[in-house]
Short mmCIF file of C-alpha atoms in Angstrom, two decimals:
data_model
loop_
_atom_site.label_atom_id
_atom_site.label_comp_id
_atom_site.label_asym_id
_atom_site.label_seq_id
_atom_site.Cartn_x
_atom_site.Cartn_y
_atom_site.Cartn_z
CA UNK A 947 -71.21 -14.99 35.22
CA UNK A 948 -67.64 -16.59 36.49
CA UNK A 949 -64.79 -13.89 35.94
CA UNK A 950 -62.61 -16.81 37.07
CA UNK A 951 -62.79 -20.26 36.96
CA UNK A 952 -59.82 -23.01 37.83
CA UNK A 953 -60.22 -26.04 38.22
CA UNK A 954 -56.90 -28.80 39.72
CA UNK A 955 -54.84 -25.99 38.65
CA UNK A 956 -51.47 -26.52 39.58
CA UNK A 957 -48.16 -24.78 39.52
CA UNK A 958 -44.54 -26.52 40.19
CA UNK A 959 -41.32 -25.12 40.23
CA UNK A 960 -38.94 -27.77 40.81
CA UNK A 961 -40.24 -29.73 42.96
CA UNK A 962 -42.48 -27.46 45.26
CA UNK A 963 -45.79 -27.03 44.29
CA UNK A 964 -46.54 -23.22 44.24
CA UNK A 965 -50.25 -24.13 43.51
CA UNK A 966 -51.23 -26.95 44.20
CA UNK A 967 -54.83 -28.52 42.68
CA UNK A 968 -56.79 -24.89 43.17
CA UNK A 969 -60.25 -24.80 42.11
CA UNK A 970 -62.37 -21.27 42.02
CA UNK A 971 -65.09 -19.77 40.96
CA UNK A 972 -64.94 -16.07 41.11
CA UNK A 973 -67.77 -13.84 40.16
CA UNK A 974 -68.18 -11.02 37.75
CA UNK A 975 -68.66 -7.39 39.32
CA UNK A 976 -67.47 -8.45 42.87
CA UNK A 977 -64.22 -7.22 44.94
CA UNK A 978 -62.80 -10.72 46.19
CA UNK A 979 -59.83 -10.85 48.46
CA UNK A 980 -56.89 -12.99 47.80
CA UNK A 981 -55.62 -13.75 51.02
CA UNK A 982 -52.50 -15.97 52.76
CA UNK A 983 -49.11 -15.65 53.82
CA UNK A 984 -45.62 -14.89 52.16
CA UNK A 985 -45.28 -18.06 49.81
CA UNK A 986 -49.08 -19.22 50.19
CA UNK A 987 -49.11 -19.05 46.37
CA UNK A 988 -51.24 -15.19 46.35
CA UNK A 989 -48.93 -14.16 43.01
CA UNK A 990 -48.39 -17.31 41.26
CA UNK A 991 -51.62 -17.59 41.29
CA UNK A 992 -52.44 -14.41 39.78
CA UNK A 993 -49.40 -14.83 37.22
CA UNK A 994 -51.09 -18.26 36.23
CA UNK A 995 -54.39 -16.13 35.73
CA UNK A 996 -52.94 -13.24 33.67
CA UNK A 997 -50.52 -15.77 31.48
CA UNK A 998 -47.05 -14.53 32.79
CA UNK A 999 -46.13 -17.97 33.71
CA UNK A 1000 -47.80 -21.31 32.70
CA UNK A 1001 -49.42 -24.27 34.69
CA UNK A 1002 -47.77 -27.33 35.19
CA UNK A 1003 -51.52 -29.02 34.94
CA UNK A 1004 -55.36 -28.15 35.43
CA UNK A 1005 -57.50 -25.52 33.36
CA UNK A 1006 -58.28 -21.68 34.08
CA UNK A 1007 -61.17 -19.96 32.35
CA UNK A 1008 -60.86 -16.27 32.33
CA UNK A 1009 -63.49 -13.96 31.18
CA UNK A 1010 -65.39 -17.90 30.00
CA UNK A 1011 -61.92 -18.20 27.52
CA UNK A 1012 -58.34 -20.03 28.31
CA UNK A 1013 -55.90 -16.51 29.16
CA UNK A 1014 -52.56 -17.72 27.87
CA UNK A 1015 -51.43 -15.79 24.92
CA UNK A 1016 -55.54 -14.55 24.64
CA UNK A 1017 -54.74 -11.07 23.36
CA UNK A 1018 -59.02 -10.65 23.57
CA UNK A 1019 -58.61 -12.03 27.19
CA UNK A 1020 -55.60 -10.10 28.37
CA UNK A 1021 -56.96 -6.73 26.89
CA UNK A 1022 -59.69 -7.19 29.62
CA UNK A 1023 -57.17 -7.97 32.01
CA UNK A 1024 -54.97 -5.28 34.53
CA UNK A 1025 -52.58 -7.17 36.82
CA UNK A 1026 -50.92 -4.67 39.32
CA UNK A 1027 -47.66 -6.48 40.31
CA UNK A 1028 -46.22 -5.62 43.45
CA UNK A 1029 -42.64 -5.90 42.10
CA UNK A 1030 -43.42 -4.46 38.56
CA UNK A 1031 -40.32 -4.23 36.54
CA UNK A 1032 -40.08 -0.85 33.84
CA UNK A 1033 -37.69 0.11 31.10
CA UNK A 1034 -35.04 1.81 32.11
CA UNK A 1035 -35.34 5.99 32.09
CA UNK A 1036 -39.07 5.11 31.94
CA UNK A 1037 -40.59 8.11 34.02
CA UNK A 1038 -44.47 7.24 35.36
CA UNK A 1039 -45.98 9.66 32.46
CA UNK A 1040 -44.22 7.33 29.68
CA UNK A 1041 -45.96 4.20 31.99
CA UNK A 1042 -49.48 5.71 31.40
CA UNK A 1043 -48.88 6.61 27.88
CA UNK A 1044 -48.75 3.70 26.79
CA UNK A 1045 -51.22 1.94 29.45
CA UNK A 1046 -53.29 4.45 27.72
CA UNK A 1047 -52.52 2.56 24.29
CA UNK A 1048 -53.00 -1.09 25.86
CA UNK A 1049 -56.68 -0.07 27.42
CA UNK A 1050 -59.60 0.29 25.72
CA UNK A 1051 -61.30 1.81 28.41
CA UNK A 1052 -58.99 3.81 29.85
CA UNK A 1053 -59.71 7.12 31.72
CA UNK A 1054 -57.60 9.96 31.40
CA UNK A 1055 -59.41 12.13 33.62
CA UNK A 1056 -59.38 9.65 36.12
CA UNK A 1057 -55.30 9.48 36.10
CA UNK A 1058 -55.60 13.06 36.29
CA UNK A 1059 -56.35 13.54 38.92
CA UNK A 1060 -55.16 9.97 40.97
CA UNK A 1061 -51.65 11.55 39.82
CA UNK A 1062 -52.65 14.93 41.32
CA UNK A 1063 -54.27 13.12 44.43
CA UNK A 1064 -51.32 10.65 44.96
CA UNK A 1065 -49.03 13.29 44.53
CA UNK A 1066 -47.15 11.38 41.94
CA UNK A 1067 -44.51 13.32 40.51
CA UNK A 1068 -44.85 12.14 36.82
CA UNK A 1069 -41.52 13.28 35.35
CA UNK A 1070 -39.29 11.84 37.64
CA UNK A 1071 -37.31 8.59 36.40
CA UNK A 1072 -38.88 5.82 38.07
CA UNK A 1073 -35.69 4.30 38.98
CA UNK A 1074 -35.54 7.42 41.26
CA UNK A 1075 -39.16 6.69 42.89
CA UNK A 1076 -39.91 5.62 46.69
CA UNK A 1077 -41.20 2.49 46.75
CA UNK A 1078 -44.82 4.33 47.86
CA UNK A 1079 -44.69 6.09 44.62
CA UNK A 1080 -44.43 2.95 43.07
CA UNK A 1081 -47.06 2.03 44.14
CA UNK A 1082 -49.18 5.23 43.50
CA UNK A 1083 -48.11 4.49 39.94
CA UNK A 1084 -49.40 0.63 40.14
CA UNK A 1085 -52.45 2.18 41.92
CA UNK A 1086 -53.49 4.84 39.53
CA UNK A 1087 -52.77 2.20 36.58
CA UNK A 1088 -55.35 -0.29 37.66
CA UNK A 1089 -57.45 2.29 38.64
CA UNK A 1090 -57.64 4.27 35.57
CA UNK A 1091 -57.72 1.03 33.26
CA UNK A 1092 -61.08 0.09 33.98
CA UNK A 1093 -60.49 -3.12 32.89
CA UNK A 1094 -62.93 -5.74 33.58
CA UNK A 1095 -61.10 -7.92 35.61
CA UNK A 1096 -58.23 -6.03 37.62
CA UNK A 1097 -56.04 -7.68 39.76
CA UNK A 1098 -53.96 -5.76 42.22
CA UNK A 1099 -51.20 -7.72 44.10
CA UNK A 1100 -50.18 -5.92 47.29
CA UNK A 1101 -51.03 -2.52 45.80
CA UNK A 1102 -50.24 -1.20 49.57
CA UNK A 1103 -46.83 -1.73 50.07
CA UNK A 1104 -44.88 1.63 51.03
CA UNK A 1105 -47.70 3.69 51.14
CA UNK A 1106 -48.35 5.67 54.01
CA UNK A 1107 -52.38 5.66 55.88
CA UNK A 1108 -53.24 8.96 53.76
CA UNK A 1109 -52.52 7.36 50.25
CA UNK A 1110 -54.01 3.85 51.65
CA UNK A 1111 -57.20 5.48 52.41
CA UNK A 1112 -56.96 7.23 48.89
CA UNK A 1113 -56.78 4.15 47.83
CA UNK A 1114 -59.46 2.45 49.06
CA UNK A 1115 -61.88 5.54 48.74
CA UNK A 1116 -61.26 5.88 45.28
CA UNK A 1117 -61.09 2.21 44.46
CA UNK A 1118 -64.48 2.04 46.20
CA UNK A 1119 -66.42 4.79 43.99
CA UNK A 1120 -64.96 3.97 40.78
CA UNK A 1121 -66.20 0.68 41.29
CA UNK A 1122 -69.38 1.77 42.32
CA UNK A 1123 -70.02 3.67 39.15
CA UNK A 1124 -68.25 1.26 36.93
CA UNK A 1125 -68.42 -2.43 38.29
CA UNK A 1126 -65.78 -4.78 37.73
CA UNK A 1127 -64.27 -7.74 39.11
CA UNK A 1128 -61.43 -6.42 41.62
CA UNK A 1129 -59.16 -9.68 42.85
CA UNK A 1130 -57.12 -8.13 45.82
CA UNK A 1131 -54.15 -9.51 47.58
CA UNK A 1132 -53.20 -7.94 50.69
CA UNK A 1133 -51.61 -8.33 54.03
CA UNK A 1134 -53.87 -5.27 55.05
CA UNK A 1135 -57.04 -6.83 55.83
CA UNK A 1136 -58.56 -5.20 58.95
CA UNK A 1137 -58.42 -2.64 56.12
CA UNK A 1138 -59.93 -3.65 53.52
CA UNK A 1139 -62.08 -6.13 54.75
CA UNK A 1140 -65.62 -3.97 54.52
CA UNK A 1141 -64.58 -3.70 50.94
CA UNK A 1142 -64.57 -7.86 50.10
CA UNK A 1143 -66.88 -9.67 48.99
CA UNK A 1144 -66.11 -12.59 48.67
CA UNK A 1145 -62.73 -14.06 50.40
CA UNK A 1146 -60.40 -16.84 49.09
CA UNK A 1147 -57.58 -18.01 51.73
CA UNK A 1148 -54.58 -19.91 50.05
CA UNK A 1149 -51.64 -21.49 52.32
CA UNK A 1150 -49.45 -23.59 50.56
CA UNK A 1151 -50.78 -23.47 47.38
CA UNK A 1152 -54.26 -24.77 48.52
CA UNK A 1153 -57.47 -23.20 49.11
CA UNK A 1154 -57.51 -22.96 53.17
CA UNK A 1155 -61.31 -20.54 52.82
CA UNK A 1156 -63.06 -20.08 50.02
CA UNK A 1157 -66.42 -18.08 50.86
CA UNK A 1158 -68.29 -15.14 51.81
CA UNK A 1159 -66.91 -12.07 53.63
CA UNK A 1160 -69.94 -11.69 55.64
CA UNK A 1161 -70.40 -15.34 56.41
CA UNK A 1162 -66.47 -15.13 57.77
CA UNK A 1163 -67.59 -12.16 59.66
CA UNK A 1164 -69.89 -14.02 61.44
CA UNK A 1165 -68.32 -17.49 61.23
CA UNK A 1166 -66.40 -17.48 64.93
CA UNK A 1167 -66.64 -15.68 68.56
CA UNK A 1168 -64.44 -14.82 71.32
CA UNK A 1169 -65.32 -15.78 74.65
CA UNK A 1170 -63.48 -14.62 77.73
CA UNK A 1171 -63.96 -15.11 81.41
CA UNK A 1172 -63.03 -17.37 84.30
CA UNK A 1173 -60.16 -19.85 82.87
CA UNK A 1174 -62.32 -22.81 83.77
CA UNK A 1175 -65.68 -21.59 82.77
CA UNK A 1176 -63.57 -20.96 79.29
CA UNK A 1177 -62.32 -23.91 78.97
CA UNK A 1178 -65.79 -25.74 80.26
CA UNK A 1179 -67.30 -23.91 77.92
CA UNK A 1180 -65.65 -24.87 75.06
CA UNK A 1181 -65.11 -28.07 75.87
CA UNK A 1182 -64.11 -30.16 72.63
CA UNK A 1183 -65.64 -27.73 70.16
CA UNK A 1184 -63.53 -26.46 66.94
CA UNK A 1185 -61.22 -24.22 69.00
CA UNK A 1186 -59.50 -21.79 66.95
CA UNK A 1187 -57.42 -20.00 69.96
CA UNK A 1188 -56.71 -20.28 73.24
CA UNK A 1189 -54.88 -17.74 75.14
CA UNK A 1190 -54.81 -17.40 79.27
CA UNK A 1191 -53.61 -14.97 81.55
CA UNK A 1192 -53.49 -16.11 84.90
CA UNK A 1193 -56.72 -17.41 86.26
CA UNK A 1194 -58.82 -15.14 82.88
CA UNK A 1195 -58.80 -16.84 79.67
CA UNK A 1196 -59.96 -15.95 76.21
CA UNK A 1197 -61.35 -18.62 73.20
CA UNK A 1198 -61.52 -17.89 69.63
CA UNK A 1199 -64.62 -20.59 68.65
CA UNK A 1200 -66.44 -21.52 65.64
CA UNK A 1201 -69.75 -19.57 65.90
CA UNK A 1202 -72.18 -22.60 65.76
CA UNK A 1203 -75.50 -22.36 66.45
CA UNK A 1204 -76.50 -20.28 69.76
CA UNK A 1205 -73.15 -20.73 71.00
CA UNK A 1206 -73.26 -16.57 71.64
CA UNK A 1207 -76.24 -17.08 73.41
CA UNK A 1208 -75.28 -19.89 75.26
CA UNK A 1209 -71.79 -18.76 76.17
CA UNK A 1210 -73.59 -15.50 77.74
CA UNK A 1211 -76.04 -17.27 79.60
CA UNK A 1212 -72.88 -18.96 81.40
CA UNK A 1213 -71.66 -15.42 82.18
CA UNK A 1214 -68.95 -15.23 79.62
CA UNK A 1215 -68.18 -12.23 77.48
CA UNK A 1216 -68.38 -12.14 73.84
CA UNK A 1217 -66.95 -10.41 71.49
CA UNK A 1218 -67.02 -11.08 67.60
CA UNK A 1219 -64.06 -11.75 66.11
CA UNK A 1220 -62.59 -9.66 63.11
CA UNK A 1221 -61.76 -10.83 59.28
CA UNK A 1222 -58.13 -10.68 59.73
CA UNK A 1223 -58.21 -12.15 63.06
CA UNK A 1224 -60.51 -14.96 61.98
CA UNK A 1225 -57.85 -15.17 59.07
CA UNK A 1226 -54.86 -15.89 61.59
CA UNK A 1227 -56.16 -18.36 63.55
CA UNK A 1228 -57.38 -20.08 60.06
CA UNK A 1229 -54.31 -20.29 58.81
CA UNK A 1230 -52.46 -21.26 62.09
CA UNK A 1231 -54.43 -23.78 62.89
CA UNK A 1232 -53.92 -25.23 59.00
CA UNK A 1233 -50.13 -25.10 59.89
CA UNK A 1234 -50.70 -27.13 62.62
CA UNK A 1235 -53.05 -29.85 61.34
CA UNK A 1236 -50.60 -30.23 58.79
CA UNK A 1237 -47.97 -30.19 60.92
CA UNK A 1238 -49.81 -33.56 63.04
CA UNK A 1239 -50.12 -35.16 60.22
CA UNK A 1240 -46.54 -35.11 58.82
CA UNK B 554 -68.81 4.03 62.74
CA UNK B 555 -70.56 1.09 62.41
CA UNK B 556 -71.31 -1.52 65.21
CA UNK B 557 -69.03 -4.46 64.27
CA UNK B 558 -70.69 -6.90 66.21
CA UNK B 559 -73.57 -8.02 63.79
CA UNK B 560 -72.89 -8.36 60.35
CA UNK B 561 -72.47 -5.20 58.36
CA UNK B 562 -75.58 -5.05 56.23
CA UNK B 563 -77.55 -5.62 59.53
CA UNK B 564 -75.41 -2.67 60.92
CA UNK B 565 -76.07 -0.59 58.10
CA UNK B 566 -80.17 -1.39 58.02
CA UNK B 567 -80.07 -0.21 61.77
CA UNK B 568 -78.34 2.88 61.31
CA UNK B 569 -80.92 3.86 58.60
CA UNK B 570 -83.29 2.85 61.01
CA UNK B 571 -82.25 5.22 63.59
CA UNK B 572 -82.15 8.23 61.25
CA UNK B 573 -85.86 7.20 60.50
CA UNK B 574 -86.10 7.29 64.87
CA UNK B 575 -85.21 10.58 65.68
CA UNK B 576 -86.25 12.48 62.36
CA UNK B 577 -83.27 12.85 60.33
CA UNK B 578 -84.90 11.11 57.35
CA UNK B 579 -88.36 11.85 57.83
CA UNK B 580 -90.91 9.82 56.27
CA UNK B 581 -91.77 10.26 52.23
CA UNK B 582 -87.69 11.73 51.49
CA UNK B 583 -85.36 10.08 50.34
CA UNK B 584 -82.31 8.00 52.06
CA UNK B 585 -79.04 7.66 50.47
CA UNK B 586 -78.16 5.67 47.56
CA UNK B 587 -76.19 2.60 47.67
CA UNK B 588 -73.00 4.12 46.66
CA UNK B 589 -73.42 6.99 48.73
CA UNK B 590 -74.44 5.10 52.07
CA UNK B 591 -71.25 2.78 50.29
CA UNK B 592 -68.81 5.90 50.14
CA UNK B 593 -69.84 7.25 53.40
CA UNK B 594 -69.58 4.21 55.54
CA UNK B 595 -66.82 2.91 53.81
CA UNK B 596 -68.14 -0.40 52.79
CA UNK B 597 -68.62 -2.40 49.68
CA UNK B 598 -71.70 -1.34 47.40
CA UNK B 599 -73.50 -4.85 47.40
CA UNK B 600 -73.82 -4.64 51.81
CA UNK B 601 -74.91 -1.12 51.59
CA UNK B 602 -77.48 -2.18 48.99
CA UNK B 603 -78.56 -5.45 50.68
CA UNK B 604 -78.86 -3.20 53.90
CA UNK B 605 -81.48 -0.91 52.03
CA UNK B 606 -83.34 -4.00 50.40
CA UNK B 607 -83.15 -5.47 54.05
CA UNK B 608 -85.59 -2.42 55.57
CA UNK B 609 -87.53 -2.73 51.97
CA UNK B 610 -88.59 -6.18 52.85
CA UNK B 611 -89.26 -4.70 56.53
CA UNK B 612 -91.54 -2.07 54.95
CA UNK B 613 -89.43 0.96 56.44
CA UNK B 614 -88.34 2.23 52.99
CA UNK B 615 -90.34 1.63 49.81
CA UNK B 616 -88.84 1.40 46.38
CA UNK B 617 -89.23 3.82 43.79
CA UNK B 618 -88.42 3.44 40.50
CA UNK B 619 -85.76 5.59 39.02
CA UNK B 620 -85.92 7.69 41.98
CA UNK B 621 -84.58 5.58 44.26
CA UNK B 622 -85.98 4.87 48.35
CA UNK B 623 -88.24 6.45 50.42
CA UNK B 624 -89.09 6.58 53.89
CA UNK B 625 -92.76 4.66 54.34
CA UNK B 626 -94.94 6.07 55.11
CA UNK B 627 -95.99 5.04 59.11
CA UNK B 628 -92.04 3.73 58.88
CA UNK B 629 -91.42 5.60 62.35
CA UNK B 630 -94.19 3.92 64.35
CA UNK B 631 -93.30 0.48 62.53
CA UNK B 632 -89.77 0.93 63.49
CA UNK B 633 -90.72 2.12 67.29
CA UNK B 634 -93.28 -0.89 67.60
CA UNK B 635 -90.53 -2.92 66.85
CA UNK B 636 -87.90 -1.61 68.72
CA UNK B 637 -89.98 -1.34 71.78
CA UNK B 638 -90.56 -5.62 71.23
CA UNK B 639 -86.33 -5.52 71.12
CA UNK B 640 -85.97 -3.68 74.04
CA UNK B 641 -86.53 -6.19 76.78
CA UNK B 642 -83.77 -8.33 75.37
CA UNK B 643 -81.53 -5.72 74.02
CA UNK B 644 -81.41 -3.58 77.17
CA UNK B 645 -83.15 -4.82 79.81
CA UNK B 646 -81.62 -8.44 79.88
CA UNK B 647 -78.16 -7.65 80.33
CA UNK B 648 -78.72 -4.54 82.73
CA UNK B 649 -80.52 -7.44 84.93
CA UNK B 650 -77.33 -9.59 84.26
CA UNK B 651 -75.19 -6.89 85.36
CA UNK B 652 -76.91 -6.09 88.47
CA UNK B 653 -77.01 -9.53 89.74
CA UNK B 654 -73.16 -9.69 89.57
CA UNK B 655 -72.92 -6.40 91.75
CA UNK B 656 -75.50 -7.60 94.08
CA UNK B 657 -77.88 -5.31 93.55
CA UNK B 658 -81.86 -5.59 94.35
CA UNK B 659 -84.14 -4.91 91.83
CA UNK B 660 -85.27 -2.35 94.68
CA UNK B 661 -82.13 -0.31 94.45
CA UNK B 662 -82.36 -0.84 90.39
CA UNK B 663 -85.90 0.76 90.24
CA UNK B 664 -84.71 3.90 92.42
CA UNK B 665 -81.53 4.09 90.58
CA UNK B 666 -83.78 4.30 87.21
CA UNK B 667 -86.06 6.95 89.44
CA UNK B 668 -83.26 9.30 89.89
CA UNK B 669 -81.48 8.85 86.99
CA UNK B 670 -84.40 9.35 85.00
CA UNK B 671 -84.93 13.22 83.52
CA UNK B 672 -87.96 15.16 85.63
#
């Protein structure tokens, strides 16, 4: 079943279009990575999803029902916002509390011990928290909510590589036992990316990638050699990137058909090319198609 | 861990399949589940478990219900045959490729192999 669905949903403030005719499909029970740049449109989309703001036009189907003001809807929903505002004096015990009020599946075992793992001391006014244990709190929230569909917006930021790989272990086997639909927005994504499933790439507002982690994985190669074999080589294919270094020179190119085979048999190296560096060269070379045609 | 230069259920199949190689699951026990193999490696549940179905299919592990997989039985051979048919391009391909650039003769390659070879 579709955890998400939009369809020529669109978001304006002003006159800049935030998001900007999206449609998705995101299935149930699968991690899928919300990926793009600073202003790409990553958390409006998500507040469009989880009814904190509303569309200027299109349709969203959450869960198969319309999310805005959906108390049914929204009680299956966790949204983990990176800049999460709480009460003031709040202290992160009061924050579970009553998370532990708003979930119906809530584990309190599982916060346990997140709070024991993360270190998280639980007394201390939030006001007064690093911005690590911040996100330890936003962390341990979606973790321990089990709801069905949890989004987590840049649940990294501030943390250091011991509470990241917490993070991602835990996230892992708790999803493992209890499958959900995760929908994770990160700028970490050599990190994560053997965690997605499924991978959806917004810049501007608009869906740049919308498709299969392992079909990314696979979807380009890096060829290096001679400058002129290179560039022989690749001739007028889709070239993602082109970098040289004197007379050496290394292409990032669409992985078509037996081009790894064929760029070998011409003596060039290859090398696969990772998520987030596929990811880069995606989006820069959106920037500058756009950038031709305006 | 993993080799990241095929795609990661691929990566995960072959790692099972070298534990089924050199005896560390030996044939009629049981491999580790999809969320272990998916804990341990790192990875997301559904590639570990589409790794597993992967040597199914290939007749390495066998399905059992409730229990989980199994070593085949005859997986080891089946996995050698195989293997052995790989070799040629896997190995012996690029050491040829290699050689060629360094100007070596296929003379100096077969007593290289000679004395690099154990007894």
């Amino acid at each position: 079943m579709t955890a998400v669905q939009t369809r020529s949903l669109t978001k304006h403030f002003r006159d800049v279009a935030a998001i900007d005719g999206v449609d998705l499909d995101l299935d149930e029970g699968r991690v899928h990575g919300l990926l793009g740049r600073n202003g790409a449109g990553k958390t409006t989309l998500m507040k469009l999803l989880t009814g904190q703001v509303f569309a200027t036009s299109g349709q969203m189907r959450v869960l198969g029902e319309a999310p805005v003001e959906n108390a049914s809807v929204l009680a299956r929903t966790c949204f983990i916002q990176e800049s999460q505002k709480y009460p003031d004096g709040f202290r992160p015990r009061d924050v579970l509390r009553i998370a532990e009020g708003l979930y119906p599946a809530w584990d309190r075992e599982l916060a346990r011990e997140l709070i024991g793992e993360f270190r998280l001391p639980e007394k201390r006014p939030i006001a007064k928290l690093s911005r690590g244990q911040l996100s330890a709190v936003g962390i341990i929230l979606g973790l321990a909510s089990r709801a069905p569909v949890t989004f987590f917006d840049e649940p990294y930021l501030g943390l250091d590589a011991v509470a990241r790989r917490l993070f991602f272990d835990r996230l892992l086997a708790d999803f493992a036992e209890h499958p959900r639909t995760v929908i994770l927005s990160t700028h970490h994504i050599d990190e994560v990316s053997n965690l997605l499933e499924h991978v959806v790439l917004l810049d501007g507002g608009r869906v740049v990638i919308d498709a299969e982690a392992e079909e990314l994985q696979a979807a380009a190669i890096e060829v290096s050699g001679r400058a002129e074999e290179v560039r022989e080589f690749v001739g007028d294919a889709d070239l993602l990137h082109l970098q040289e270094i004197g007379a050496l020179a290394t292409a990032a190119v669409h992985a078509d058909r037996g081009r790894a085979e064929r760029a070998r048999a011409a003596g060039l190296q290859v090398a696969p090319v990772s998520l987030q560096n596929y990811i880069v060269h995606r989006t820069n070379t959106a920037v500058e198609q756009t950038a031709a045609i305006s | 861990m993993l080799d990241e230069s095929k795609p990661l259920f691929i990566a995960v199949a072959d790692q099972i399949e070298d534990g089924v190689l050199d005896g560390t699951y030996p044939e009629e026990t049981p491999v580790p589940s999809t969320n272990e193999l998916a804990a341990f490696l790192r990875i997301n549940p559904a590639t570990a478990g589409k790794g597993l179905n992967r040597l199914a299919d290939a007749g390495v592990l066998v399905k059992r219900r409730g229990v989980g997989m199994f070593v085949a039985p005859g997986a080891t051979d089946l996995v050698r045959r195989r293997r052995r048919e790989d070799f040629r391009q896997a190995y012996i391909a690029p050491l040829l490729r290699e050689a060629d650039h360094l100007g070596l003769t296929t003379q100096e390659l077969i007593t290289m192999l000679t004395e690099e070879a154990p007894r």
